[in-house]
XYZ file of C-alpha atoms in Angstrom:
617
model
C -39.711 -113.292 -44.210
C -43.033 -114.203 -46.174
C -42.742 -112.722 -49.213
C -45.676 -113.591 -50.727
C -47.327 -112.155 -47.509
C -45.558 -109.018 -47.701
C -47.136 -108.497 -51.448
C -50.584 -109.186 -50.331
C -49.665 -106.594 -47.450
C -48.455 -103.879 -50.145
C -51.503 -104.339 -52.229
C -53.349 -104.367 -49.475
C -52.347 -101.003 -48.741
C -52.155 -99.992 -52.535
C -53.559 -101.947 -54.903
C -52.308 -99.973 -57.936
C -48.882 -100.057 -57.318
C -46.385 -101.227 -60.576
C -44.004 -104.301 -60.096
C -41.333 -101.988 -60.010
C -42.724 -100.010 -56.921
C -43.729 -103.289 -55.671
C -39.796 -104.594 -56.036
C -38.912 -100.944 -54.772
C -41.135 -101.047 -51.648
C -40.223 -104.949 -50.921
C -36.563 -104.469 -51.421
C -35.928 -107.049 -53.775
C -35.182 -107.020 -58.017
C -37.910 -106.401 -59.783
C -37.124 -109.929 -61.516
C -37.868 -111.188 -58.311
C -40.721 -109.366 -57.851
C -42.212 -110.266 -61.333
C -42.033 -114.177 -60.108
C -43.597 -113.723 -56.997
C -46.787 -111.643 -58.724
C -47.025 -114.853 -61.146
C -46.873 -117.323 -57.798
C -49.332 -115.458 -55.954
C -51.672 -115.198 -59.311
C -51.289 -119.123 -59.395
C -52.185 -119.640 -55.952
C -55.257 -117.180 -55.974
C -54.055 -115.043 -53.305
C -54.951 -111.673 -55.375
C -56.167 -111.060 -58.820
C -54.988 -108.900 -61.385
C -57.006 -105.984 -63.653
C -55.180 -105.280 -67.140
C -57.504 -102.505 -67.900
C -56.870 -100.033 -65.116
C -54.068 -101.831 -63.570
C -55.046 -102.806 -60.282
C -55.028 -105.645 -58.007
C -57.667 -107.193 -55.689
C -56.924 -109.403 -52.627
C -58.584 -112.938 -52.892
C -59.925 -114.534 -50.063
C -56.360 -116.673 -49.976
C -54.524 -113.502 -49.461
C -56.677 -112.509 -46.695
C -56.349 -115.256 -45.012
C -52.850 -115.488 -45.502
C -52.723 -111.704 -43.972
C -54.736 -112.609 -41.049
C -51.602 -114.500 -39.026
C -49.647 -111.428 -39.520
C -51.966 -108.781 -37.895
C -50.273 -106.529 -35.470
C -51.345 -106.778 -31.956
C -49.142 -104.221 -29.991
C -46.617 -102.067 -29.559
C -44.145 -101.614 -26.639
C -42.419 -98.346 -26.304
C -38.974 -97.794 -24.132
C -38.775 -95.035 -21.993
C -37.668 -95.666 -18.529
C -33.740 -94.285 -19.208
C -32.431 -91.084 -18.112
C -31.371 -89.729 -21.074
C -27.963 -87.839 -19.899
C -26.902 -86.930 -23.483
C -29.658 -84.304 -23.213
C -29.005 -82.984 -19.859
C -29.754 -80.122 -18.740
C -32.847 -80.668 -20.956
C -33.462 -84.068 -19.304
C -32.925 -83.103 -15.539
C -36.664 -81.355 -16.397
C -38.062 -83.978 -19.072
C -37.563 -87.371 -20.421
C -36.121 -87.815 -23.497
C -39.211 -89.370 -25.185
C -41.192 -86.026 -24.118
C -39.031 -84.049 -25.655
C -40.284 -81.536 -28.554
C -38.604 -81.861 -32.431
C -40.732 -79.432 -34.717
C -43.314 -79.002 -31.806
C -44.214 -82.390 -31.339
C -43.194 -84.658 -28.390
C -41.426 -87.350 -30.223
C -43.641 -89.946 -27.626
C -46.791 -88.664 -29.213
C -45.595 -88.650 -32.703
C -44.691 -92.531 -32.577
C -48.011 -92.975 -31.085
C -49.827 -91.385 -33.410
C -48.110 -93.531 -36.628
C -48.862 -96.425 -34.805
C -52.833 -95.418 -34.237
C -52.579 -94.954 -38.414
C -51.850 -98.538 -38.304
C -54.483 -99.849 -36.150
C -52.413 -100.207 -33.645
C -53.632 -98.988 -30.126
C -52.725 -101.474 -27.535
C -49.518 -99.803 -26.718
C -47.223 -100.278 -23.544
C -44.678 -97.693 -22.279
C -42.333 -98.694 -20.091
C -41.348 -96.079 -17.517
C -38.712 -95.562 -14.934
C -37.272 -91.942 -14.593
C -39.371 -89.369 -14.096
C -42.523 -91.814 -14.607
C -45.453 -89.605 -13.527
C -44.731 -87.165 -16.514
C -46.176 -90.137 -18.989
C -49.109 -90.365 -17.192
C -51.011 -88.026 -19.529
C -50.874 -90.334 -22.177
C -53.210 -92.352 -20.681
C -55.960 -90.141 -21.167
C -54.942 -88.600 -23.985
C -53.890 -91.683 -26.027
C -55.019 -94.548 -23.791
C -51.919 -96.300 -23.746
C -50.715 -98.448 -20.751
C -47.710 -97.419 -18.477
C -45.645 -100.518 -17.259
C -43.109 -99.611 -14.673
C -39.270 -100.821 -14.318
C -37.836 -100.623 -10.906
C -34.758 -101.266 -11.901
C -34.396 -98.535 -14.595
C -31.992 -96.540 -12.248
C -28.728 -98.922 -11.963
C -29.599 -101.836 -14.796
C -29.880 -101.158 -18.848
C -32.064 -102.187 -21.484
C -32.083 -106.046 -21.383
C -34.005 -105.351 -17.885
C -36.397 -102.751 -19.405
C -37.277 -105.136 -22.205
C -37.220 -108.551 -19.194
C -40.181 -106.434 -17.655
C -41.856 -106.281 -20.445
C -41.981 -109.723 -21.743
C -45.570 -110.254 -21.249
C -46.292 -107.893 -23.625
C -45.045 -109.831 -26.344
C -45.670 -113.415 -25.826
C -48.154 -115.103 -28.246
C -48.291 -111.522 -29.909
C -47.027 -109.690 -33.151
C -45.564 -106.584 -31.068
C -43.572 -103.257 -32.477
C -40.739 -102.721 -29.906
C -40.200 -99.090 -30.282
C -37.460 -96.451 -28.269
C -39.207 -93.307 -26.960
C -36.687 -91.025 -28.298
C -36.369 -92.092 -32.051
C -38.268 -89.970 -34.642
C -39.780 -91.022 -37.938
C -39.858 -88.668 -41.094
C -42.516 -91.181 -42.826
C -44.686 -93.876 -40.911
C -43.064 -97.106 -41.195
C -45.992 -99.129 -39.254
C -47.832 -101.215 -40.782
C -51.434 -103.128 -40.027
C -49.657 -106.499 -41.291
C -46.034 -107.412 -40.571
C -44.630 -110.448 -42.570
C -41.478 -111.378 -40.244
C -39.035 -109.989 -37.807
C -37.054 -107.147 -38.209
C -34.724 -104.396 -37.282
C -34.795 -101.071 -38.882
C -31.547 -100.075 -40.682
C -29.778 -97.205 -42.198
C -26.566 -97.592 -44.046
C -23.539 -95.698 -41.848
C -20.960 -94.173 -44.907
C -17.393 -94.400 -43.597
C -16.329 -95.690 -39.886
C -19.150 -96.402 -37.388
C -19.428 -97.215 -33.684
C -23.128 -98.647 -33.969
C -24.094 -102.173 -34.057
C -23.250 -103.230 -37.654
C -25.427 -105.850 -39.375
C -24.205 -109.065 -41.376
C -26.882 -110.388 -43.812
C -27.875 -113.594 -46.179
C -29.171 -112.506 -49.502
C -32.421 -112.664 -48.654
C -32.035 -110.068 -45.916
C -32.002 -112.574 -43.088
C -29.551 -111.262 -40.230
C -26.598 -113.728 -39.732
C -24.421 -112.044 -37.635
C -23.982 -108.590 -35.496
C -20.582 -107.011 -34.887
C -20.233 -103.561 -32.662
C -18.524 -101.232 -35.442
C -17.462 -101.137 -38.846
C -17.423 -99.115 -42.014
C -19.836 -98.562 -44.966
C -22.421 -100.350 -42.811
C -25.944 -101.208 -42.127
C -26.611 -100.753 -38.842
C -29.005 -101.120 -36.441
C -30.694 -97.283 -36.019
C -34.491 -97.515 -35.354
C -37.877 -99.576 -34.799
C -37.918 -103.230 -34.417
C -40.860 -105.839 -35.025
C -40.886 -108.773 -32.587
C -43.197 -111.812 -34.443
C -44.833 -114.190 -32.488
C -42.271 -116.600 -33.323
C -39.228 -115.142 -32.772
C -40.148 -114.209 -29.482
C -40.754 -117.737 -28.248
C -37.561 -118.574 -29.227
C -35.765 -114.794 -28.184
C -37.384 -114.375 -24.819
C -36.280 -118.119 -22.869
C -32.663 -116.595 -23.535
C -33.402 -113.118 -22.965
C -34.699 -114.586 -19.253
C -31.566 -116.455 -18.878
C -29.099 -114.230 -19.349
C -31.509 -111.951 -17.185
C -30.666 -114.041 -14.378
C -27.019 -114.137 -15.121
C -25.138 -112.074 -13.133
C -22.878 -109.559 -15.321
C -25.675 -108.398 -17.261
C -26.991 -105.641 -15.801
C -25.315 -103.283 -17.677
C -26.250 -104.665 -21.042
C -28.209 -103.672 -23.652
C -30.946 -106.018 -24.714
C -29.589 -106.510 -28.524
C -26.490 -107.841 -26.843
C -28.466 -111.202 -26.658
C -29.776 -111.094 -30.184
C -26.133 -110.298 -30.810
C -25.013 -113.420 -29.360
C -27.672 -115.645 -30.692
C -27.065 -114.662 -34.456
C -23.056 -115.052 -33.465
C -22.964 -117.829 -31.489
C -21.895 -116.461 -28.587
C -24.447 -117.296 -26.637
C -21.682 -119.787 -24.084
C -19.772 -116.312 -23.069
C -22.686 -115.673 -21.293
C -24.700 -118.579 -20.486
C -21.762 -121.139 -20.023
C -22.647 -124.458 -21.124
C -26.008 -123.849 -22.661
C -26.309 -124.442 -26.199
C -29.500 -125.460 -26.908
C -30.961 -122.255 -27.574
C -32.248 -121.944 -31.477
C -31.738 -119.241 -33.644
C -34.617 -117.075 -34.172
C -35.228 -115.524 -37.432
C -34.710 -111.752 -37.430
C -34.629 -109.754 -41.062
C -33.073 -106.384 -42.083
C -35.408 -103.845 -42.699
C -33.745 -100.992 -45.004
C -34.434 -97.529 -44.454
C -34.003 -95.063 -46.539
C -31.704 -91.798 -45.576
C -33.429 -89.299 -43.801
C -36.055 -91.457 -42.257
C -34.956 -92.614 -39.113
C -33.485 -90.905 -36.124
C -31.617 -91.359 -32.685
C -30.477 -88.102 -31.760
C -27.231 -88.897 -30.119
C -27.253 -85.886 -27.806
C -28.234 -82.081 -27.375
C -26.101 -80.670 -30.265
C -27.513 -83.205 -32.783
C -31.250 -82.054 -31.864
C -30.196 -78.590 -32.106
C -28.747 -79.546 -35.760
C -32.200 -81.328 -36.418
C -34.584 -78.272 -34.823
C -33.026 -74.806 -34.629
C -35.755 -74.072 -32.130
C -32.843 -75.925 -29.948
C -30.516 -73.225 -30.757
C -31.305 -70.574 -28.575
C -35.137 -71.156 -27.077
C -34.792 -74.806 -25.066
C -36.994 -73.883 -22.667
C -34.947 -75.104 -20.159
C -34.364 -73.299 -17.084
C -30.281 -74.381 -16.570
C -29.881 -73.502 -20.286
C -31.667 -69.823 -20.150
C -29.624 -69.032 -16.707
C -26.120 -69.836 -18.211
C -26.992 -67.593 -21.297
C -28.123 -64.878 -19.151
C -25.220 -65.033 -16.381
C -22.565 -65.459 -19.221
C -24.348 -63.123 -21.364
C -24.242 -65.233 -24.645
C -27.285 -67.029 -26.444
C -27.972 -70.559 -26.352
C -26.382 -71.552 -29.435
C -22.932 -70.948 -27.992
C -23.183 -73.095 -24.931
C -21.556 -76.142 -26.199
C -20.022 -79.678 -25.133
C -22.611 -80.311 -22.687
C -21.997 -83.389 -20.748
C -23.801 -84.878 -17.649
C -21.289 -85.170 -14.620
C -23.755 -86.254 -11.863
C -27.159 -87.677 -11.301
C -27.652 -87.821 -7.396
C -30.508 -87.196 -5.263
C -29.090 -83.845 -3.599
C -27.423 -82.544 -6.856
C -27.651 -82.864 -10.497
C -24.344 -81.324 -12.621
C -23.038 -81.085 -15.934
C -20.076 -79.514 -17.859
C -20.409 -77.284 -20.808
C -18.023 -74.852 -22.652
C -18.494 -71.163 -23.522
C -16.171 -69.801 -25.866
C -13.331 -72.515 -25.384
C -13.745 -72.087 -21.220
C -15.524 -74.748 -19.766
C -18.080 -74.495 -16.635
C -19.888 -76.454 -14.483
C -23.835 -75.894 -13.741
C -24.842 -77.261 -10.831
C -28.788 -78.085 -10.386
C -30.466 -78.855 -6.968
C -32.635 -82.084 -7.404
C -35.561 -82.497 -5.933
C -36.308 -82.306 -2.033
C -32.979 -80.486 -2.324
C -34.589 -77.832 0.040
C -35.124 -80.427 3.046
C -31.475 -81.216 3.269
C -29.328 -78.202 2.087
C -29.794 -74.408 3.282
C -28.432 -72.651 0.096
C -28.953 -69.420 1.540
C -26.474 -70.713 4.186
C -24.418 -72.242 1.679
C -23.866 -69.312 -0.603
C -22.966 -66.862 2.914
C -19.997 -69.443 2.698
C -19.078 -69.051 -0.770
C -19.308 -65.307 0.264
C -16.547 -65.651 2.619
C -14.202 -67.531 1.667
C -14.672 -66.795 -2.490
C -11.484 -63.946 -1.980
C -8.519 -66.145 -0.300
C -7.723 -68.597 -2.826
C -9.151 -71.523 -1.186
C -12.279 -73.149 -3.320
C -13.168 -72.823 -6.795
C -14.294 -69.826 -8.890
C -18.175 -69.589 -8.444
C -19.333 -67.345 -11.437
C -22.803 -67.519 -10.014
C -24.985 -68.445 -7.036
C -28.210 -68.454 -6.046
C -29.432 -68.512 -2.797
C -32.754 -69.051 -3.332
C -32.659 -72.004 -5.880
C -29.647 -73.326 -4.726
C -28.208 -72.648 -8.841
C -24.424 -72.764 -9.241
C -22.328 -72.038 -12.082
C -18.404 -72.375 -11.359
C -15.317 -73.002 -13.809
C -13.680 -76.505 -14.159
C -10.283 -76.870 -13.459
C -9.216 -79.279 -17.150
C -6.668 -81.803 -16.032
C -7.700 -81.189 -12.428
C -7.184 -84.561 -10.440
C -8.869 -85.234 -6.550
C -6.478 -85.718 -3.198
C -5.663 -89.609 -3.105
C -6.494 -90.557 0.816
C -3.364 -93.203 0.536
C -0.796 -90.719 -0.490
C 0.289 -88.699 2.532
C 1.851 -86.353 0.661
C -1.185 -85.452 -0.811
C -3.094 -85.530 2.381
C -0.408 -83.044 4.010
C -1.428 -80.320 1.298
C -4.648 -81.332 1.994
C -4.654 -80.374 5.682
C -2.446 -77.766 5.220
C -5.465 -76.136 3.013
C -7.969 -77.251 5.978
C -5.435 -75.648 8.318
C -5.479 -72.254 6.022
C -9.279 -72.072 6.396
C -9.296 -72.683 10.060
C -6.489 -69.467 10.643
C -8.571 -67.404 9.056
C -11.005 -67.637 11.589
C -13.820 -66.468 9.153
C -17.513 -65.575 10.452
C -20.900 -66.790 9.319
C -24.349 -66.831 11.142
C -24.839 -70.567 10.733
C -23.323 -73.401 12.671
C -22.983 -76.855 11.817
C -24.502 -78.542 14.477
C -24.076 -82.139 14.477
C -26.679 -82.812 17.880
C -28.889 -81.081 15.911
C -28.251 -83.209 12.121
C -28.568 -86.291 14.000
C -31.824 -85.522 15.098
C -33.007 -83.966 11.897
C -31.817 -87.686 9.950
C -33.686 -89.490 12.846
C -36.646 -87.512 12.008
C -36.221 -88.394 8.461
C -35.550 -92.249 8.963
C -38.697 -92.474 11.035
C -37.244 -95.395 13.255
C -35.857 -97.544 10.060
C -32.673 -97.005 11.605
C -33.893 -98.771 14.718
C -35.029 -101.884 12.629
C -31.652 -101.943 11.009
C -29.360 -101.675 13.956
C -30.426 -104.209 16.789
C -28.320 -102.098 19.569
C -29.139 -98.288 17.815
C -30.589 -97.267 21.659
C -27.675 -98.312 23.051
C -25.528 -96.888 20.592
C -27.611 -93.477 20.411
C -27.135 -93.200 24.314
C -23.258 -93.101 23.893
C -23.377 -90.780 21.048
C -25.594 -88.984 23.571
C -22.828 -88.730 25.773
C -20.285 -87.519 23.491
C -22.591 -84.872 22.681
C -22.916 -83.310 26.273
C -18.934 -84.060 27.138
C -18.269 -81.426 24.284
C -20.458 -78.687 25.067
C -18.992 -78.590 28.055
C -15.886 -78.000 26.963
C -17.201 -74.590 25.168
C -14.413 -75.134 22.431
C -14.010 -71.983 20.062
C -15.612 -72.567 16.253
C -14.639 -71.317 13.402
C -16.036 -71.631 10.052
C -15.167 -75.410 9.197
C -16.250 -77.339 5.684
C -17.590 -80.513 7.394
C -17.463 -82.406 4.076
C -13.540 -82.985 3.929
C -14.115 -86.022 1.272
C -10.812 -86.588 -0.438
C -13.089 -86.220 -3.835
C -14.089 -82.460 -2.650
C -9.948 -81.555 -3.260
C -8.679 -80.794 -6.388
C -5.070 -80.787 -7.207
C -4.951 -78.295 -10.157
C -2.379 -78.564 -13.107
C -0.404 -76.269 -12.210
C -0.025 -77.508 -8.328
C -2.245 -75.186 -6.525
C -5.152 -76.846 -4.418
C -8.951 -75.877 -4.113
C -11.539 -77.552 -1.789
C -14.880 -77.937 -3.035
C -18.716 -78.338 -2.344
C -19.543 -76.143 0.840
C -23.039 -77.696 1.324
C -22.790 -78.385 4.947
C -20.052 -75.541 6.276
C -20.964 -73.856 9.007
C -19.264 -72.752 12.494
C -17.847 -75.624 13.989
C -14.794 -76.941 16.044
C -12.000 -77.076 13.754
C -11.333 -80.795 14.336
C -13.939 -81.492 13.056
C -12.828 -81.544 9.738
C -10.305 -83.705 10.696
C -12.112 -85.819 11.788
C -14.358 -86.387 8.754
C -11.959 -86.468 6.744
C -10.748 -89.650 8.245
C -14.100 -91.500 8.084
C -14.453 -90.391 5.069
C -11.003 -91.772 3.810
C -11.903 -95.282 5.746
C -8.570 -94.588 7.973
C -7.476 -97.251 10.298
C -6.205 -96.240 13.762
C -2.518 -95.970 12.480
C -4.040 -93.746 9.815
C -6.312 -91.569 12.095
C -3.282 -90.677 14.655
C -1.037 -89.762 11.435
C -3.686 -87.132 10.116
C -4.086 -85.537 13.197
C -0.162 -84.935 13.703
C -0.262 -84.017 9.901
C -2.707 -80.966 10.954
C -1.590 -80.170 13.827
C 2.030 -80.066 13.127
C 2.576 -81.890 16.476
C 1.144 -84.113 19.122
C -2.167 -83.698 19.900
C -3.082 -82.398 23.705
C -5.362 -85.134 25.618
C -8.513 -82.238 25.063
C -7.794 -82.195 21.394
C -7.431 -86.140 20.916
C -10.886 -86.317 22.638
C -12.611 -83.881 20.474
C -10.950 -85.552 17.719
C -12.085 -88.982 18.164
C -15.842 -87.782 19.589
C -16.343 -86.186 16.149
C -14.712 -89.184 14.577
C -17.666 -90.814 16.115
C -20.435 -88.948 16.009
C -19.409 -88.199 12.699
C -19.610 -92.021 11.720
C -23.151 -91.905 13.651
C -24.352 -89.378 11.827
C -23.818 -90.083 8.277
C -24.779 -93.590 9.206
C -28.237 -91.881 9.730
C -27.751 -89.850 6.388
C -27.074 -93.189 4.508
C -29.837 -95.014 6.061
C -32.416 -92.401 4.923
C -30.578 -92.448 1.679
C -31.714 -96.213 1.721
C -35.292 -95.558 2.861
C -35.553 -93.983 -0.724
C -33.794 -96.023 -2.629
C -30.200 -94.928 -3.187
C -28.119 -97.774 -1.975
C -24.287 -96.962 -0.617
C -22.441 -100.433 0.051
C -21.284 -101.317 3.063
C -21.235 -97.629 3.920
C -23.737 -97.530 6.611
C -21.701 -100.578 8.544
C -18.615 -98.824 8.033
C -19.534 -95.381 9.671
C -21.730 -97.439 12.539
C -18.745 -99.334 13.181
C -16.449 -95.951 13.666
C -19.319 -94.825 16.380
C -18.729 -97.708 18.648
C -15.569 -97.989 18.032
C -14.214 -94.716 18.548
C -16.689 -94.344 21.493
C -15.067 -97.160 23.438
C -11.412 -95.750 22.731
C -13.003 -92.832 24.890
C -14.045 -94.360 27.504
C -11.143 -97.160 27.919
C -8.578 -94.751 27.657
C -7.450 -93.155 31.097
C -6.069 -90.430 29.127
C -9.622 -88.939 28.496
C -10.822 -89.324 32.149
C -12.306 -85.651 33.427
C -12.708 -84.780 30.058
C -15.836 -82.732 29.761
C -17.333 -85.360 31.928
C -18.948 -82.461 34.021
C -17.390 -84.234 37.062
C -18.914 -87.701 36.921
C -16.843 -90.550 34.769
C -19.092 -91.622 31.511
């Protein structure tokens, strides 16, 4: 840190301050403070006025200001934020309000009272709500394509360009600043830091006398820590960014956060990572004090609502204004919010109301194209009164809105142990006796067209035999209708996940989504996909359900649903894919249980005249 540079910078911006503000402001002793004022008198940098008690910047000090100009700022904001769902399903974190300000805008506007305007935001989630700022601040989005699956060192890899050959504010969308801490002129590196009283989690800081940071260790007690804005100087990002790029590269990263690697550089660490590479230097990062009260990173929705009472009962958030209607309480005493799921179909998270805990389901976008909630909640309708799925305090038909109790200490079926997947079927079996009505039927000719619709013949490109494969599935298809099997309302998605073993031993099936009338097997069936059963496997579920052998009709139906099945959530992962939501080795999984199962069909004699209309397929 230049010290003398950081005096011109303070009389810069006040030339009548005393030595002992100066000291104060600088973060050193005032004797300190009283021998730099004589060494920058001596070297002409600024001049000093008895009389009124003012200084004046020489041209030396200008000069010696002029390296240090700020250039830019870069401002992250491509995360998801799920310590503020439900608030974040709707907004991102950075957009959100504190005092009626979008804490975005407010960082913005401190850095315009700088002189700062060339300012980057780097966007992921939800990235067309920052477009605004463009016109209203003219700031520059940047996206992230990765902002979904990878962490910070990625956000801050895409942004590199911003900062080489610049002095550059790196700056977190969601922190808020009591007093602006920007500056026209920045002397040296630094993190912001506020000291952390008792034990800490955060990133605790280890320090020369001088302020210069030495070392980083992830929690402590009576602390700095790292809480805040950081300045990036020309020069320590020529050194920071070759590593930051390596480790970029390094598989294992992805999940890290980019001070990780400023961790590892201060502590030496660097060869966990990068094995073998030692020849990175050290670049020169200070502490920069705050004082309390100045900086904050809300850690989730119940510290904002500490921070802003406005949070208490007026969020303006849709999820947060239905659960204090339907449960009749105000905002304020929805508590222990925590995000449970982020998918495409569904976004969920858990609260608690008066020591009970619920979970508040929210359809995500597009929602509507996949899932009929008014079919979905004529399910919940009839099967809410025997015991079978879980308590649904509310549902909407219209906007597909759920709120249901959570089962604490619940566990879900494990596929592997047979005992659970008896109670399982025996549960499947339950539904099935009941025989209950609705007006919808699953119809899985009818899915598989609707996901070829949606894959617009990507499938096609994926799958170098799909016409060949489609034309068997094709067959299936018309063997059962002519069997004119009886349906019955079945729950399609028998995922071992969607069965929870309760604490005291009773057992609830979940997420109706895709129920509908159907052939009974069918669930059977899916459920063995689903579990990734072998053929060992897939004949033991079937005895498990039906208490017995199965008839040649029944082991027909079972294993034409078994592939059809696998056929058609191949399709449903493949459009997945075509949007960007990535399963594995999913897709080859359920393709492969198509042909497969498909051949065992028509290779077994056992199946011969089987709704074959006649003629052998």
């Amino acid at each position: 840190m230049d010290r003398l540079g950081l005096l011109c910078r303070n009389i810069y911006e006040n030339n009548k301050m005393t030595q002992r503000e100066l000291a104060a402001a600088m973060d050193i002793s005032l004797g300190t403070c009283n021998h730099l004022v004589k060494e920058g008198l001596d070297q002409e940098l600024f001049s000093f006025d008895p009389v009124d008690g003012s200084y004046s910047l020489l041209k030396g000090g200008v000069d010696l200001l002029r390296n240090y100009r700020m250039d830019s700022a870069v401002i992250l904001a491509a995360g998801f934020g799920s310590r503020f769902v439900p608030l974040t399903f709707e907004t991102p974190k950075g957009l959100l309000e504190v005092y009626g300000e979008r804490m975005i805008e407010r960082q913005i506007k401190q850095l315009h009272e700088a002189g700062i305007t060339d300012i980057t935001i780097v966007v992921g989630y939800l990235k067309e709500k920052f477009e605004y700022l463009i016109d209203k601040f003219g700031v520059k989005l940047l996206y992230n394509p990765e902002y979904h699956n990878k962490n910070t060192l990625t956000t801050l890899y895409r942004a590199r360009e911003c900062f080489i050959g610049r002095n550059t504010y790196l700056l977190s969308s969601d922190n808020w600043m009591r007093n602006n801490m920007y500056h026209t002129y920045e002397c040296g590196a630094w993190y912001s830091s506020v000291y952390m009283k008792g034990e800490t989690s955060e990133w605790c800081l280890e320090t020369s006398k001088k302020g210069l940071l030495t070392g980083v260790k992830v929690g402590g007690e009576d602390s700095w820590v790292m809480y805040g804005p950081v300045f990036f100087s020309k020069e320590f990002s020529e050194k920071f960014f070759p590593v930051l790029e390596e480790y970029y590269h390094t598989p294992g990263t992805e999940q890290m956060y980019w001070e990780q690697v400023l961790a590892d550089l201060l502590n030496g660490e660097v060869d966990s990572h990068l094995p073998g590479k030692h020849h990175f230097p050290v670049p020169e990062m200070y502490i920069n004090r705050q004082p309390d009260n100045q900086v904050y990173e809300f850690e989730n929705l119940e510290e904002l609502r500490l921070f802003d009472e406005r949070y208490q009962n007026h969020s303006d958030n849709i999820a947060m204004e239905l659960i204090s209607e339907v449960l009749q309480v105000p905002e304020s005493e929805i508590t222990g919010i925590k995000c449970l799921k982020t998918g495409m179909t569904n976004k969920s998270f858990l609260f608690k109301v008066h020591g009970k805990s619920y979970i508040c389901r929210i359809p995500g976008p597009g929602t509507e194209l996949l899932i009929n909630r008014k079919q979905e909640k004529a399910v919940y309708d009839a099967v809410q009164d025997y015991g079978i799925t879980e308590h649904v305090v509310y549902m909407n038909g219209e906007t597909g809105y759920k709120i249901s109790e959570y089962y604490e200490g619940a566990r879900n079926s494990d596929p592997r142990d047979w005992d659970d997947v008896a109670r399982c079927m025996a549960l499947v079996e339950k539904l099935h006796d009941l025989k209950l009505h609705v007006d919808h039927s699953f119809d899985i000719r009818e899915r598989i067209g609707f996901y070829e619709a949606l894959c617009r013949g990507y499938e096609k490109k994926l799958f170098e035999d799909y016409p060949e494969v489609k034309s068997h599935m094709t067959t299936l298809l018309d063997r059962l209708d002519r069997l004119n099997r009886p349906k019955v309302l079945s729950h399609i998605d028998s995922v071992c996940d969607n069965f929870l073993f309760l604490p005291d031993g009773d057992l609830r099936l979940i997420d109706w989504e895709y129920s509908g009338m159907c052939d009974p097997l069918i669930d059977v069936s899916m459920c063995a996909i689903y579990s990734y059963y072998n053929d060992f496997e897939v004949e033991k579920l079937i005895k498990l359900y039906l208490h017995r052998e199965p008839t040649s009709e029944e082991r027909f139906v079972y294993y034409a649903y078994i592939a059809l099945g696998g056929f058609l959530w191949c399709l449903w992962a493949v459009y997945k894919s075509s949007v960007g939501e990535e399963f594995g080795d999913y897709t080859i999984v359920m393709y492969r249980y198509a042909k497969r199962f498909y051949k065992k069909i028509i290779t077994s004699p056992e199946f011969l005249g089987i709704g074959d209309g006649g003629t052998l397929r």
